[in-house]
PDB file of C-alpha atoms in Angstrom:
ATOM      1  CA  MET A 101     -12.479 -26.316   0.791  1.00  0.00           C
ATOM      2  CA  SER A 102     -11.193 -23.524  -1.519  1.00  0.00           C
ATOM      3  CA  SER A 103      -7.601 -23.511  -2.541  1.00  0.00           C
ATOM      4  CA  PRO A 104      -5.584 -20.412  -1.335  1.00  0.00           C
ATOM      5  CA  ILE A 105      -5.399 -17.445  -3.620  1.00  0.00           C
ATOM      6  CA  ILE A 106      -1.856 -16.740  -4.831  1.00  0.00           C
ATOM      7  CA  PHE A 107      -0.913 -13.153  -3.904  1.00  0.00           C
ATOM      8  CA  TYR A 108       2.058 -11.732  -5.649  1.00  0.00           C
ATOM      9  CA  ASP A 109       4.017  -9.203  -3.501  1.00  0.00           C
ATOM     10  CA  ILE A 110       7.366  -7.401  -3.572  1.00  0.00           C
ATOM     11  CA  PRO A 111       9.826  -8.534  -0.886  1.00  0.00           C
ATOM     12  CA  SER A 112      12.176  -6.566   1.253  1.00  0.00           C
ATOM     13  CA  LYS A 113      14.832  -7.002   3.863  1.00  0.00           C
ATOM     14  CA  LEU A 114      12.355  -6.265   6.591  1.00  0.00           C
ATOM     15  CA  SER A 115      10.991  -8.920   8.917  1.00  0.00           C
ATOM     16  CA  GLY A 116       7.893 -10.370   7.201  1.00  0.00           C
ATOM     17  CA  GLY A 117       8.950  -8.981   3.856  1.00  0.00           C
ATOM     18  CA  ALA A 118       5.841  -6.899   3.129  1.00  0.00           C
ATOM     19  CA  TRP A 119       6.367  -3.137   2.798  1.00  0.00           C
ATOM     20  CA  SER A 120       4.723  -1.698  -0.371  1.00  0.00           C
ATOM     21  CA  PRO A 121       1.645   0.544   0.224  1.00  0.00           C
ATOM     22  CA  ASN A 122      -0.018  -0.666  -2.969  1.00  0.00           C
ATOM     23  CA  THR A 123       0.357  -4.383  -2.180  1.00  0.00           C
ATOM     24  CA  TRP A 124      -0.556  -3.726   1.480  1.00  0.00           C
ATOM     25  CA  LYS A 125      -3.937  -2.594   0.244  1.00  0.00           C
ATOM     26  CA  THR A 126      -4.559  -6.020  -1.140  1.00  0.00           C
ATOM     27  CA  ARG A 127      -3.042  -7.784   1.849  1.00  0.00           C
ATOM     28  CA  TYR A 128      -5.379  -5.890   4.124  1.00  0.00           C
ATOM     29  CA  ALA A 129      -8.282  -6.660   1.774  1.00  0.00           C
ATOM     30  CA  LEU A 130      -7.570 -10.403   1.799  1.00  0.00           C
ATOM     31  CA  ASN A 131      -7.227 -10.422   5.597  1.00  0.00           C
ATOM     32  CA  ILE A 132     -10.369  -8.339   6.025  1.00  0.00           C
ATOM     33  CA  LYS A 133     -12.339 -10.699   3.794  1.00  0.00           C
ATOM     34  CA  GLY A 134     -10.820 -13.753   5.501  1.00  0.00           C
ATOM     35  CA  VAL A 135     -10.048 -15.398   2.214  1.00  0.00           C
ATOM     36  CA  PRO A 136      -7.226 -17.967   2.405  1.00  0.00           C
ATOM     37  CA  TYR A 137      -4.147 -16.889   0.478  1.00  0.00           C
ATOM     38  CA  LYS A 138      -0.432 -17.496   0.176  1.00  0.00           C
ATOM     39  CA  THR A 139       2.199 -14.940  -0.776  1.00  0.00           C
ATOM     40  CA  GLN A 140       4.633 -15.406  -3.597  1.00  0.00           C
ATOM     41  CA  TRP A 141       7.465 -12.921  -3.601  1.00  0.00           C
ATOM     42  CA  VAL A 142       8.538 -11.303  -6.884  1.00  0.00           C
ATOM     43  CA  GLU A 143      11.478  -8.913  -7.241  1.00  0.00           C
ATOM     44  CA  TYR A 144      10.860  -5.710  -9.291  1.00  0.00           C
ATOM     45  CA  PRO A 145      12.840  -6.806 -12.435  1.00  0.00           C
ATOM     46  CA  ASP A 146      10.778 -10.040 -12.583  1.00  0.00           C
ATOM     47  CA  ILE A 147       7.258  -8.495 -12.382  1.00  0.00           C
ATOM     48  CA  GLU A 148       6.690  -8.020 -16.120  1.00  0.00           C
ATOM     49  CA  ALA A 149       7.765 -11.590 -17.025  1.00  0.00           C
ATOM     50  CA  LEU A 150       5.544 -13.015 -14.293  1.00  0.00           C
ATOM     51  CA  ALA A 151       2.525 -11.029 -15.457  1.00  0.00           C
ATOM     52  CA  LEU A 152       3.005 -12.098 -19.062  1.00  0.00           C
ATOM     53  CA  LYS A 153       3.477 -15.635 -18.057  1.00  0.00           C
ATOM     54  CA  ILE A 154       0.234 -15.862 -15.968  1.00  0.00           C
ATOM     55  CA  GLY A 155      -1.773 -13.578 -18.142  1.00  0.00           C
ATOM     56  CA  ALA A 156      -2.133 -10.654 -15.727  1.00  0.00           C
ATOM     57  CA  PRO A 157      -3.673  -7.455 -17.252  1.00  0.00           C
ATOM     58  CA  PRO A 158      -1.435  -4.394 -17.441  1.00  0.00           C
ATOM     59  CA  THR A 159      -2.111  -1.608 -15.077  1.00  0.00           C
ATOM     60  CA  GLY A 160      -0.961   1.298 -17.255  1.00  0.00           C
ATOM     61  CA  ALA A 161       1.401   2.256 -19.994  1.00  0.00           C
ATOM     62  CA  LYS A 162       5.170   3.104 -20.067  1.00  0.00           C
ATOM     63  CA  ASP A 163       6.452   6.365 -21.596  1.00  0.00           C
ATOM     64  CA  ASP A 164       6.907   4.553 -24.930  1.00  0.00           C
ATOM     65  CA  GLY A 165       3.290   3.420 -24.913  1.00  0.00           C
ATOM     66  CA  SER A 166       3.982  -0.257 -24.204  1.00  0.00           C
ATOM     67  CA  PRO A 167       2.011  -1.957 -21.400  1.00  0.00           C
ATOM     68  CA  SER A 168       3.110  -1.526 -17.808  1.00  0.00           C
ATOM     69  CA  TYR A 169       2.744  -4.307 -15.296  1.00  0.00           C
ATOM     70  CA  THR A 170       2.707  -3.772 -11.525  1.00  0.00           C
ATOM     71  CA  LEU A 171       1.909  -5.605  -8.323  1.00  0.00           C
ATOM     72  CA  PRO A 172      -0.368  -6.410  -6.574  1.00  0.00           C
ATOM     73  CA  ILE A 173      -1.583  -9.309  -8.662  1.00  0.00           C
ATOM     74  CA  ILE A 174      -3.689 -12.244  -7.471  1.00  0.00           C
ATOM     75  CA  GLN A 175      -4.182 -15.595  -9.140  1.00  0.00           C
ATOM     76  CA  ASP A 176      -7.249 -17.514  -8.015  1.00  0.00           C
ATOM     77  CA  PRO A 177      -6.915 -21.216  -8.601  1.00  0.00           C
ATOM     78  CA  ASN A 178     -10.612 -21.668  -7.760  1.00  0.00           C
ATOM     79  CA  THR A 179     -11.853 -19.625 -10.691  1.00  0.00           C
ATOM     80  CA  GLY A 180      -8.843 -19.430 -12.981  1.00  0.00           C
ATOM     81  CA  LYS A 181      -8.960 -15.666 -12.779  1.00  0.00           C
ATOM     82  CA  VAL A 182      -5.796 -13.438 -12.671  1.00  0.00           C
ATOM     83  CA  ILE A 183      -6.491  -9.923 -11.407  1.00  0.00           C
ATOM     84  CA  SER A 184      -4.255  -6.789 -11.287  1.00  0.00           C
ATOM     85  CA  ASP A 185      -4.686  -3.479  -9.418  1.00  0.00           C
ATOM     86  CA  SER A 186      -5.637  -3.316  -5.769  1.00  0.00           C
ATOM     87  CA  PHE A 187      -9.045  -1.670  -6.298  1.00  0.00           C
ATOM     88  CA  ILE A 188     -10.058  -4.144  -8.947  1.00  0.00           C
ATOM     89  CA  ILE A 189      -8.823  -7.025  -6.810  1.00  0.00           C
ATOM     90  CA  ALA A 190     -11.026  -5.777  -3.934  1.00  0.00           C
ATOM     91  CA  GLU A 191     -14.034  -5.630  -6.209  1.00  0.00           C
ATOM     92  CA  TYR A 192     -13.304  -9.139  -7.344  1.00  0.00           C
ATOM     93  CA  LEU A 193     -13.002 -10.433  -3.785  1.00  0.00           C
ATOM     94  CA  ASP A 194     -16.394  -8.944  -2.836  1.00  0.00           C
ATOM     95  CA  SER A 195     -18.157 -10.453  -5.891  1.00  0.00           C
ATOM     96  CA  THR A 196     -16.483 -13.877  -5.777  1.00  0.00           C
ATOM     97  CA  TYR A 197     -16.364 -14.367  -1.972  1.00  0.00           C
ATOM     98  CA  PRO A 198     -19.452 -12.592  -0.585  1.00  0.00           C
ATOM     99  CA  SER A 199     -19.262 -14.122   2.874  1.00  0.00           C
ATOM    100  CA  GLY A 200     -17.422 -12.364   5.604  1.00  0.00           C
ATOM    101  CA  ASN A 201     -16.704  -8.650   5.674  1.00  0.00           C
ATOM    102  CA  THR A 202     -17.755  -6.544   2.726  1.00  0.00           C
ATOM    103  CA  LEU A 203     -14.972  -4.434   1.335  1.00  0.00           C
ATOM    104  CA  PHE A 204     -17.286  -1.904  -0.294  1.00  0.00           C
ATOM    105  CA  PRO A 205     -20.386  -1.613   1.935  1.00  0.00           C
ATOM    106  CA  SER A 206     -23.296   0.694   1.132  1.00  0.00           C
ATOM    107  CA  SER A 207     -22.177   1.666  -2.347  1.00  0.00           C
ATOM    108  CA  SER A 208     -18.985   3.233  -1.006  1.00  0.00           C
ATOM    109  CA  LYS A 209     -16.751   2.794  -4.062  1.00  0.00           C
ATOM    110  CA  PRO A 210     -16.849   6.425  -5.183  1.00  0.00           C
ATOM    111  CA  LEU A 211     -16.257   7.661  -1.650  1.00  0.00           C
ATOM    112  CA  VAL A 212     -13.273   5.335  -1.292  1.00  0.00           C
ATOM    113  CA  GLU A 213     -11.816   6.716  -4.577  1.00  0.00           C
ATOM    114  CA  ALA A 214     -12.318  10.305  -3.332  1.00  0.00           C
ATOM    115  CA  PHE A 215     -10.868   9.422   0.085  1.00  0.00           C
ATOM    116  CA  GLU A 216      -7.689   7.929  -1.483  1.00  0.00           C
ATOM    117  CA  ALA A 217      -7.299  11.053  -3.654  1.00  0.00           C
ATOM    118  CA  GLY A 218      -7.511  13.215  -0.514  1.00  0.00           C
ATOM    119  CA  LEU A 219      -4.986  10.935   1.232  1.00  0.00           C
ATOM    120  CA  MET A 220      -2.522  11.149  -1.573  1.00  0.00           C
ATOM    121  CA  THR A 221      -2.709  14.971  -1.509  1.00  0.00           C
ATOM    122  CA  ALA A 222      -2.139  14.959   2.228  1.00  0.00           C
ATOM    123  CA  ILE A 223       0.920  12.743   2.205  1.00  0.00           C
ATOM    124  CA  GLY A 224       2.309  14.067  -0.984  1.00  0.00           C
ATOM    125  CA  PRO A 225       4.944  16.212   0.719  1.00  0.00           C
ATOM    126  CA  ILE A 226       6.683  12.979   2.097  1.00  0.00           C
ATOM    127  CA  LEU A 227       6.356  10.916  -0.959  1.00  0.00           C
ATOM    128  CA  LEU A 228       9.960  11.433  -2.044  1.00  0.00           C
ATOM    129  CA  LEU A 229      11.133  10.778   1.528  1.00  0.00           C
ATOM    130  CA  GLN A 230       9.113   7.508   1.482  1.00  0.00           C
ATOM    131  CA  LEU A 231      10.629   6.451  -1.802  1.00  0.00           C
ATOM    132  CA  ALA A 232      14.162   7.137  -0.510  1.00  0.00           C
ATOM    133  CA  LEU A 233      13.526   5.089   2.622  1.00  0.00           C
ATOM    134  CA  SER A 234      12.001   2.314   0.595  1.00  0.00           C
ATOM    135  CA  ASN A 235      15.051   2.057  -1.607  1.00  0.00           C
ATOM    136  CA  GLY A 236      17.176   1.206   1.474  1.00  0.00           C
ATOM    137  CA  ILE A 237      15.094  -1.799   2.475  1.00  0.00           C
ATOM    138  CA  LEU A 238      14.956  -3.546  -0.907  1.00  0.00           C
ATOM    139  CA  ASN A 239      16.868  -6.654  -1.913  1.00  0.00           C
ATOM    140  CA  PRO A 240      19.750  -6.001  -4.351  1.00  0.00           C
ATOM    141  CA  SER A 241      18.036  -6.684  -7.694  1.00  0.00           C
ATOM    142  CA  SER A 242      14.953  -4.672  -6.767  1.00  0.00           C
ATOM    143  CA  GLU A 243      17.086  -1.837  -5.224  1.00  0.00           C
ATOM    144  CA  LYS A 244      18.983  -1.499  -8.470  1.00  0.00           C
ATOM    145  CA  TYR A 245      15.717  -1.359 -10.477  1.00  0.00           C
ATOM    146  CA  PHE A 246      13.969   0.964  -8.046  1.00  0.00           C
ATOM    147  CA  ARG A 247      16.820   3.410  -7.912  1.00  0.00           C
ATOM    148  CA  ALA A 248      17.205   3.604 -11.675  1.00  0.00           C
ATOM    149  CA  THR A 249      13.511   4.057 -12.375  1.00  0.00           C
ATOM    150  CA  ARG A 250      12.856   6.588  -9.604  1.00  0.00           C
ATOM    151  CA  GLU A 251      15.935   8.668 -10.227  1.00  0.00           C
ATOM    152  CA  ALA A 252      15.004   8.833 -13.960  1.00  0.00           C
ATOM    153  CA  LYS A 253      11.452   9.871 -13.108  1.00  0.00           C
ATOM    154  CA  PHE A 254      12.462  12.677 -10.700  1.00  0.00           C
ATOM    155  CA  GLY A 255      15.729  13.719 -12.237  1.00  0.00           C
ATOM    156  CA  LYS A 256      17.904  13.458  -9.184  1.00  0.00           C
ATOM    157  CA  LYS A 257      19.702  10.970  -6.940  1.00  0.00           C
ATOM    158  CA  ILE A 258      17.713   9.029  -4.273  1.00  0.00           C
ATOM    159  CA  GLU A 259      19.901  10.657  -1.634  1.00  0.00           C
ATOM    160  CA  GLU A 260      18.656  14.113  -2.797  1.00  0.00           C
ATOM    161  CA  PHE A 261      14.929  13.215  -2.540  1.00  0.00           C
ATOM    162  CA  SER A 262      14.477  14.380   1.070  1.00  0.00           C
ATOM    163  CA  PRO A 263      17.812  14.903   2.814  1.00  0.00           C
ATOM    164  CA  ALA A 264      17.753  15.058   6.626  1.00  0.00           C
ATOM    165  CA  GLY A 265      17.590  18.516   8.030  1.00  0.00           C
ATOM    166  CA  VAL A 266      15.611  21.525   6.993  1.00  0.00           C
ATOM    167  CA  GLN A 267      14.098  20.010   3.859  1.00  0.00           C
ATOM    168  CA  ARG A 268      12.935  16.857   5.532  1.00  0.00           C
ATOM    169  CA  ASP A 269      11.552  18.689   8.567  1.00  0.00           C
ATOM    170  CA  GLY A 270       9.636  20.912   6.136  1.00  0.00           C
ATOM    171  CA  ASP A 271       8.294  17.962   4.229  1.00  0.00           C
ATOM    172  CA  LEU A 272       7.080  16.339   7.424  1.00  0.00           C
ATOM    173  CA  ALA A 273       5.470  19.541   8.609  1.00  0.00           C
ATOM    174  CA  LYS A 274       3.487  19.857   5.346  1.00  0.00           C
ATOM    175  CA  ALA A 275       2.409  16.259   5.646  1.00  0.00           C
ATOM    176  CA  GLN A 276       1.172  16.916   9.174  1.00  0.00           C
ATOM    177  CA  GLU A 277      -0.789  19.852   7.949  1.00  0.00           C
ATOM    178  CA  GLY A 278      -2.267  17.793   5.102  1.00  0.00           C
ATOM    179  CA  LEU A 279      -3.266  14.905   7.369  1.00  0.00           C
ATOM    180  CA  ALA A 280      -5.163  17.409   9.529  1.00  0.00           C
ATOM    181  CA  THR A 281      -7.850  17.406   6.793  1.00  0.00           C
ATOM    182  CA  LEU A 282      -8.214  13.626   7.045  1.00  0.00           C
ATOM    183  CA  ASP A 283      -8.267  13.824  10.806  1.00  0.00           C
ATOM    184  CA  GLY A 284     -11.175  16.191  10.468  1.00  0.00           C
ATOM    185  CA  TRP A 285     -13.001  13.774   8.261  1.00  0.00           C
ATOM    186  CA  LEU A 286     -12.392  10.733  10.536  1.00  0.00           C
ATOM    187  CA  SER A 287     -13.313  12.641  13.633  1.00  0.00           C
ATOM    188  CA  LYS A 288     -16.902  12.713  12.417  1.00  0.00           C
ATOM    189  CA  ASN A 289     -17.063   8.930  12.914  1.00  0.00           C
ATOM    190  CA  SER A 290     -17.632   7.148  16.183  1.00  0.00           C
ATOM    191  CA  GLY A 291     -15.649   3.946  15.361  1.00  0.00           C
ATOM    192  CA  PRO A 292     -12.038   3.104  14.768  1.00  0.00           C
ATOM    193  CA  TYR A 293     -12.222   2.663  11.068  1.00  0.00           C
ATOM    194  CA  VAL A 294     -12.584   5.037   8.063  1.00  0.00           C
ATOM    195  CA  LEU A 295     -16.340   4.155   7.841  1.00  0.00           C
ATOM    196  CA  GLY A 296     -16.777   4.210  11.637  1.00  0.00           C
ATOM    197  CA  GLU A 297     -17.570   0.815  13.159  1.00  0.00           C
ATOM    198  CA  THR A 298     -17.350  -0.955   9.776  1.00  0.00           C
ATOM    199  CA  VAL A 299     -13.930  -2.181   8.459  1.00  0.00           C
ATOM    200  CA  SER A 300     -13.700  -1.896   4.669  1.00  0.00           C
ATOM    201  CA  TYR A 301     -11.379  -1.508   1.711  1.00  0.00           C
ATOM    202  CA  ALA A 302     -10.970   2.145   2.693  1.00  0.00           C
ATOM    203  CA  ASP A 303      -8.972   0.827   5.679  1.00  0.00           C
ATOM    204  CA  GLY A 304      -6.802  -1.159   3.274  1.00  0.00           C
ATOM    205  CA  VAL A 305      -5.994   2.163   1.590  1.00  0.00           C
ATOM    206  CA  LEU A 306      -5.294   4.234   4.659  1.00  0.00           C
ATOM    207  CA  GLY A 307      -3.731   1.248   6.472  1.00  0.00           C
ATOM    208  CA  GLY A 308      -1.535   0.528   3.476  1.00  0.00           C
ATOM    209  CA  TRP A 309      -0.047   3.965   3.237  1.00  0.00           C
ATOM    210  CA  LEU A 310       0.437   4.351   7.006  1.00  0.00           C
ATOM    211  CA  THR A 311       1.983   0.914   7.349  1.00  0.00           C
ATOM    212  CA  TRP A 312       4.410   1.887   4.559  1.00  0.00           C
ATOM    213  CA  VAL A 313       5.424   4.971   6.646  1.00  0.00           C
ATOM    214  CA  LYS A 314       5.706   2.929   9.874  1.00  0.00           C
ATOM    215  CA  LEU A 315       7.798   0.114   8.349  1.00  0.00           C
ATOM    216  CA  THR A 316      10.169   2.243   6.305  1.00  0.00           C
ATOM    217  CA  HIS A 317      10.927   4.587   9.222  1.00  0.00           C
ATOM    218  CA  GLY A 318      10.928   1.724  11.800  1.00  0.00           C
ATOM    219  CA  ALA A 319       8.225   0.967  14.291  1.00  0.00           C
ATOM    220  CA  ASP A 320      10.464   2.011  17.176  1.00  0.00           C
ATOM    221  CA  SER A 321      11.972   5.075  15.476  1.00  0.00           C
ATOM    222  CA  ALA A 322      11.560   8.632  16.729  1.00  0.00           C
ATOM    223  CA  ALA A 323      10.210   9.597  13.353  1.00  0.00           C
ATOM    224  CA  TRP A 324       7.372   7.100  13.337  1.00  0.00           C
ATOM    225  CA  LYS A 325       6.569   7.832  16.977  1.00  0.00           C
ATOM    226  CA  ASN A 326       6.304  11.529  15.997  1.00  0.00           C
ATOM    227  CA  ILE A 327       3.943  10.847  13.102  1.00  0.00           C
ATOM    228  CA  ALA A 328       1.870   8.381  15.138  1.00  0.00           C
ATOM    229  CA  SER A 329       1.374  11.132  17.683  1.00  0.00           C
ATOM    230  CA  TRP A 330      -0.016  13.719  15.232  1.00  0.00           C
ATOM    231  CA  HIS A 331      -3.649  14.802  15.704  1.00  0.00           C
ATOM    232  CA  GLY A 332      -4.139  13.375  19.180  1.00  0.00           C
ATOM    233  CA  GLY A 333      -2.347  10.132  18.366  1.00  0.00           C
ATOM    234  CA  ARG A 334      -4.878   9.262  15.705  1.00  0.00           C
ATOM    235  CA  TRP A 335      -2.486   7.537  13.327  1.00  0.00           C
ATOM    236  CA  GLY A 336      -0.762   5.359  15.867  1.00  0.00           C
ATOM    237  CA  LYS A 337      -4.123   4.303  17.377  1.00  0.00           C
ATOM    238  CA  TYR A 338      -5.494   3.646  13.831  1.00  0.00           C
ATOM    239  CA  ILE A 339      -2.695   1.311  12.878  1.00  0.00           C
ATOM    240  CA  THR A 340      -3.167  -0.474  16.158  1.00  0.00           C
ATOM    241  CA  SER A 341      -6.822  -1.008  15.299  1.00  0.00           C
ATOM    242  CA  LEU A 342      -5.841  -2.767  12.157  1.00  0.00           C
ATOM    243  CA  GLU A 343      -3.319  -5.112  13.665  1.00  0.00           C
ATOM    244  CA  LYS A 344      -5.639  -8.136  13.412  1.00  0.00           C
ATOM    245  CA  TYR A 345      -5.836  -7.598   9.681  1.00  0.00           C
ATOM    246  CA  ALA A 346      -2.032  -7.131   9.200  1.00  0.00           C
ATOM    247  CA  SER A 347      -0.802 -10.749   9.087  1.00  0.00           C
ATOM    248  CA  VAL A 348       1.547 -11.814   6.369  1.00  0.00           C
ATOM    249  CA  ALA A 349       0.491 -15.250   5.040  1.00  0.00           C
TER     250      ALA A 349
END
């Protein structure tokens, strides 16, 4: 029997811990594939040291040109491989563990990339709101790091990202308008998933971002219930369709 893959994720104060949209992409991918794994939690300030220790590739570069290391990362004791970046991890899972669901069926990789680009455009108006809400659910060391880096990037305090009232209402209205485009795309399919009846990595992408929204607002909050109801209730129904792939191991 294969040993479980080690999946490095960022913890939070939420029940279950998982919250980040990028690491949720990999969590969904692992669950969709049915590959055994176990989560190891890593606070933001400790990610670079971990990556260097286990030999994880960088996923970008900092402003000063030095390597940047981010989660998700997986470490596979069965092959000795350490993989960074959710898309590359999904490719690795398909090639290394071909049984079970295929994450990229029918040469869908370019379509998934285009779909994610469209999704990011659609939800862009609430990105700052999501970052502000995320800051409030992090453990102290990660909260301090997250606040400092995001405030430096955007040039204002977290509390000014999307204050409640007119600005936040406007941000949500723009996101609703943007998601109407995705609703139009998905309405052309007969099944519950991005590719219709076939679950795939594309669902890790959409599921990851929507799960982030749901968890940071609160599953029982008026805000999430409002978002879930948009476009005939598509987004609430969609997240429900992914519940069997949303376990935190």
